[in-house]
CSV table of C-alpha atoms in Angstrom, one decimal:
chain,number,residue,atom,x,y,z
A,10,MET,CA,57.3,101.3,148.7
A,11,GLU,CA,60.9,101.2,149.9
A,12,ILE,CA,62.2,97.8,151.0
A,13,GLU,CA,63.6,97.6,154.5
A,14,ALA,CA,67.5,97.1,154.0
A,15,LEU,CA,67.8,95.1,157.3
A,16,TYR,CA,66.5,91.9,158.7
A,17,THR,CA,67.2,90.1,161.9
A,18,ILE,CA,68.4,86.5,162.4
A,19,LYS,CA,68.7,84.5,165.7
A,20,LEU,CA,71.8,82.9,166.8
A,21,ASN,CA,73.2,81.0,169.7
A,22,CYS,CA,76.3,82.2,171.4
A,23,ALA,CA,79.3,79.9,171.1
A,24,TYR,CA,80.5,80.9,174.5
A,25,CYS,CA,77.3,81.3,176.7
A,26,SER,CA,74.7,79.4,174.7
A,27,GLU,CA,72.3,82.4,175.0
A,28,GLU,CA,70.1,83.1,171.9
A,29,TYR,CA,70.4,86.7,170.5
A,30,LYS,CA,69.5,88.6,167.4
A,31,THR,CA,71.7,90.3,164.9
A,32,SER,CA,71.0,92.3,161.7
A,33,ARG,CA,71.9,91.4,158.2
A,34,VAL,CA,71.4,93.3,154.9
A,35,ARG,CA,68.9,91.8,152.6
A,36,PRO,CA,70.6,89.9,149.7
A,37,SER,CA,68.5,92.0,147.0
A,38,LEU,CA,70.5,95.0,148.2
A,39,LYS,CA,73.9,93.5,148.5
A,40,LYS,CA,74.9,94.4,145.0
A,41,ALA,CA,78.2,96.5,144.9
A,42,VAL,CA,78.2,99.7,142.9
A,43,ARG,CA,82.1,99.3,142.6
A,44,THR,CA,84.8,97.1,144.0
A,45,ASP,CA,88.5,97.8,144.7
A,46,SER,CA,91.2,95.6,143.5
A,47,ASP,CA,91.5,94.1,147.0
A,48,PHE,CA,87.8,93.2,147.0
A,49,CYS,CA,86.7,96.3,149.2
A,50,CYS,CA,83.1,96.9,148.1
A,51,TYR,CA,81.0,100.0,148.0
A,52,TYR,CA,77.3,100.0,148.1
A,53,LYS,CA,74.4,102.3,147.2
A,54,HIS,CA,72.3,101.2,150.2
A,55,GLU,CA,73.3,99.9,153.7
A,56,ASN,CA,76.8,98.5,153.7
A,57,PRO,CA,76.8,94.6,154.4
A,58,ASP,CA,80.3,94.7,155.9
A,59,TYR,CA,78.9,96.6,158.7
A,60,TYR,CA,77.1,93.6,159.8
A,61,VAL,CA,79.6,90.6,159.2
A,62,VAL,CA,80.3,90.5,163.0
A,63,ARG,CA,77.9,88.9,165.4
A,64,ILE,CA,78.2,90.0,169.1
A,65,CYS,CA,76.3,88.4,172.0
A,66,PRO,CA,75.0,91.1,174.2
A,67,ASN,CA,75.0,88.9,177.2
A,68,CYS,CA,78.8,87.8,177.3
A,69,GLY,CA,80.4,89.9,174.5
A,70,PHE,CA,81.7,87.0,172.4
A,71,ALA,CA,82.1,88.3,168.9
A,72,SER,CA,82.4,86.1,165.7
A,73,THR,CA,81.6,85.9,162.1
A,74,GLU,CA,80.0,83.0,160.1
A,75,HIS,CA,83.5,81.7,159.4
A,76,SER,CA,84.6,81.5,163.0
A,77,THR,CA,84.6,78.3,165.2
A,78,ASP,CA,81.0,77.5,166.4
A,79,LYS,CA,82.2,75.5,169.4
A,80,LEU,CA,84.8,76.6,171.9
A,81,ASN,CA,87.0,74.0,173.8
A,82,ASP,CA,87.9,74.4,177.5
A,83,ALA,CA,90.9,76.3,177.0
A,84,GLN,CA,89.3,78.7,174.6
A,85,ARG,CA,86.4,79.3,177.1
A,86,THR,CA,88.9,80.0,179.9
A,87,GLN,CA,91.0,82.4,177.8
A,88,PHE,CA,87.8,84.2,176.7
A,89,ALA,CA,86.4,84.5,180.2
A,90,GLU,CA,89.5,85.8,181.6
A,91,LYS,CA,90.6,88.2,178.9
A,92,ILE,CA,87.0,89.6,177.8
A,93,GLY,CA,84.0,88.1,179.2
A,94,SER,CA,84.9,89.2,182.7
A,95,ARG,CA,85.2,92.8,181.5
A,96,TRP,CA,82.2,92.9,179.4
A,97,GLU,CA,79.5,95.6,180.1
A,98,LYS,CA,76.3,94.4,178.4
A,99,ARG,CA,75.4,96.2,175.2
A,100,ASP,CA,73.6,95.4,172.1
A,101,TYR,CA,74.9,95.6,168.6
A,102,GLY,CA,71.9,93.8,167.1
A,103,GLY,CA,70.2,96.8,165.2
A,104,GLU,CA,71.3,99.4,162.8
A,105,ARG,CA,75.1,100.1,162.9
A,106,THR,CA,77.0,103.2,162.2
A,107,TRP,CA,80.6,103.3,160.9
A,108,LYS,CA,81.8,103.7,164.5
A,109,ASN,CA,79.6,100.8,165.7
A,110,ALA,CA,80.8,98.6,162.9
A,111,LEU,CA,84.6,99.5,163.7
A,112,GLU,CA,84.0,98.5,167.4
A,113,THR,CA,82.4,95.1,166.5
A,114,TYR,CA,85.4,94.2,164.1
A,115,LYS,CA,88.0,95.3,166.9
A,116,LEU,CA,86.1,93.1,169.5
A,117,ALA,CA,85.8,90.1,167.0
A,118,LEU,CA,89.7,90.5,166.3
A,119,LEU,CA,90.3,90.5,170.1
A,120,CYS,CA,88.2,87.5,170.6
A,121,ALA,CA,89.8,85.6,167.7
A,122,GLN,CA,93.3,86.4,169.0
A,123,VAL,CA,92.4,85.5,172.6
A,124,ILE,CA,91.0,82.1,171.6
A,125,GLY,CA,93.6,81.3,168.8
A,126,GLU,CA,91.0,81.4,166.0
A,127,LYS,CA,91.9,80.2,162.6
A,128,GLU,CA,94.5,82.5,160.7
A,129,ARG,CA,92.2,82.8,157.8
A,130,VAL,CA,89.6,84.5,160.0
A,131,ILE,CA,92.1,86.8,161.7
A,132,ALA,CA,93.5,87.9,158.3
A,133,SER,CA,90.0,88.7,157.1
A,134,LEU,CA,89.0,90.6,160.1
A,135,LEU,CA,92.2,92.8,159.7
A,136,HIS,CA,91.4,93.3,156.1
A,137,HIS,CA,87.9,94.5,156.8
A,138,ILE,CA,89.1,96.9,159.4
A,139,ALA,CA,91.5,98.4,156.8
A,140,TRP,CA,88.6,98.6,154.5
A,141,LEU,CA,86.4,100.5,157.3
A,142,TYR,CA,89.3,103.0,157.4
A,143,ARG,CA,89.4,103.4,153.8
A,144,TYR,CA,85.6,104.3,153.6
A,145,GLU,CA,86.6,107.3,155.8
A,146,ALA,CA,89.7,108.2,153.9
A,147,MET,CA,91.9,107.5,157.0
A,148,GLU,CA,95.0,106.4,155.1
A,149,THR,CA,97.4,106.0,157.9
A,150,GLU,CA,95.2,103.6,159.9
A,151,GLU,CA,94.1,101.9,156.6
A,152,LEU,CA,97.8,101.3,155.7
A,153,ARG,CA,98.5,100.1,159.2
A,154,PHE,CA,95.8,97.4,159.1
A,155,LEU,CA,96.6,96.4,155.4
A,156,THR,CA,100.1,95.7,156.6
A,157,PHE,CA,98.7,93.6,159.6
A,158,SER,CA,96.4,91.8,157.2
A,159,LEU,CA,99.2,91.1,154.7
A,160,GLU,CA,101.3,89.5,157.4
A,161,SER,CA,98.4,87.3,158.5
A,162,TYR,CA,97.7,86.2,155.0
A,163,ILE,CA,101.2,85.2,154.5
A,164,LYS,CA,100.9,83.1,157.8
A,165,VAL,CA,97.8,81.5,156.1
A,166,TYR,CA,99.9,80.7,153.0
A,167,GLU,CA,102.8,79.3,155.2
A,168,LEU,CA,100.2,77.1,157.1
A,169,GLU,CA,98.3,75.9,154.1
A,170,GLY,CA,100.8,75.9,151.1
A,171,VAL,CA,99.3,76.6,147.7
A,172,GLY,CA,96.9,74.7,145.6
A,173,GLY,CA,94.6,75.3,142.7
A,174,ASN,CA,92.0,76.8,145.1
A,175,ASN,CA,94.4,79.2,146.7
A,176,ALA,CA,94.9,81.6,143.7
A,177,LYS,CA,92.8,84.3,145.5
A,178,LEU,CA,95.2,84.2,148.5
A,179,LEU,CA,98.3,84.5,146.2
A,180,TYR,CA,96.7,87.4,144.4
A,181,LEU,CA,95.7,89.2,147.6
A,182,ILE,CA,99.1,88.9,149.1
A,183,GLY,CA,100.5,90.4,145.9
A,184,GLU,CA,97.9,93.2,145.8
A,185,LEU,CA,98.6,94.0,149.6
A,186,HIS,CA,102.3,94.2,148.8
A,187,ARG,CA,101.5,96.6,146.0
A,188,ARG,CA,99.3,98.7,148.2
A,189,THR,CA,101.9,98.9,151.0
A,190,GLY,CA,104.6,99.8,148.7
A,191,ASN,CA,106.5,96.4,148.6
A,192,PHE,CA,106.6,96.5,144.8
A,193,HIS,CA,109.3,93.9,144.2
A,194,GLU,CA,107.5,91.4,146.6
A,195,ALA,CA,104.2,92.2,144.7
A,196,VAL,CA,105.9,91.2,141.4
A,197,ARG,CA,106.9,87.9,142.8
A,198,TRP,CA,103.4,87.0,144.1
A,199,PHE,CA,101.6,88.1,141.0
A,200,SER,CA,104.1,86.0,139.0
A,201,ARG,CA,103.3,82.9,140.9
A,202,VAL,CA,99.5,83.3,140.1
A,203,ILE,CA,100.4,84.0,136.3
A,204,ASN,CA,103.1,81.3,135.9
A,205,ASP,CA,102.2,78.4,138.3
A,206,LYS,CA,100.7,75.7,136.2
A,207,SER,CA,98.8,74.4,139.3
A,208,VAL,CA,96.9,77.8,139.4
A,209,THR,CA,93.6,77.3,137.2
A,210,ASP,CA,91.6,80.2,138.5
A,211,ALA,CA,91.1,82.3,135.2
A,212,ALA,CA,89.7,85.3,137.2
A,213,MET,CA,92.5,85.5,139.6
A,214,ILE,CA,95.2,84.9,136.8
A,215,ARG,CA,93.3,87.8,134.7
A,216,ALA,CA,93.3,90.0,137.9
A,217,SER,CA,97.1,89.3,138.6
A,218,ARG,CA,97.9,90.4,134.9
A,219,GLU,CA,96.0,93.6,135.3
A,220,GLN,CA,97.7,94.4,138.5
A,221,TRP,CA,101.0,93.6,137.1
A,222,GLY,CA,100.4,96.2,134.6
A,223,VAL,CA,99.4,98.7,137.1
A,224,LEU,CA,102.4,97.8,139.2
A,225,ARG,CA,104.7,98.2,136.3
A,226,GLU,CA,103.4,101.7,135.7
A,227,GLN,CA,103.9,102.7,139.3
A,228,MET,CA,107.5,101.3,139.3
A,229,VAL,CA,108.4,103.2,136.1
A,230,ALA,CA,106.7,106.4,137.4
A,231,LYS,CA,108.9,106.1,140.5
A,232,ASN,CA,112.1,105.5,138.4
A,233,MET,CA,112.4,102.2,140.1
A,234,GLY,CA,114.4,99.4,138.3
A,235,LEU,CA,112.2,96.9,136.7
A,236,PRO,CA,113.0,93.1,137.4
A,237,ASP,CA,113.8,90.9,134.6
A,238,GLU,CA,110.4,89.4,134.3
A,239,MET,CA,108.9,92.8,133.8
A,240,ARG,CA,111.1,93.9,131.0
A,241,GLU,CA,109.1,91.6,128.6
A,242,PRO,CA,105.4,91.7,128.1
A,243,SER,CA,103.7,89.5,130.8
């Protein structure tokens, strides 16, 4: 007997407090069949990324599990004026298509920008939108949102600085620079992960070394001048 891929959970909206249901993919079916170097995952069954965003059907407030769970008065006013007042009731609680998923992410991004959500949340939403376009091989839109997410991740770095637990952020900034063609900037960020003694995340150091090699091959293939640090084995 085939297991049902989705199950529902109940949530209370951070804006209007109404209870609503949203679907999730069962943990047993979340194993990715492959993963890209910027953590975009591909699945045999239902894609869990389609169900990251939760949308209140009553007011349209869209969030993720990392979003703020309590709005202050200013945030409530901004949401009501910019989004809530224009919302036409609809329900995203069931099974989602790629198109539905894209709609939910773009609404979540709009909500996050309107209420001044944490920059990490905004960066992640932008990155997920880029992945959705990648699934459909829409390269121009993917590149556009990868660029937006890169800018947002850099803001996160500027706000938070770097510590031992931020190696993944440094790696991502390097990898998105590589994917958007900013090769010399990619070298700089990968170098930080590899050479900064405060970075102790072995997986991210290893990933940075691997992408350093990929990057070097790309730069040689394009007849680009290699920076000094790339002339010697990393």
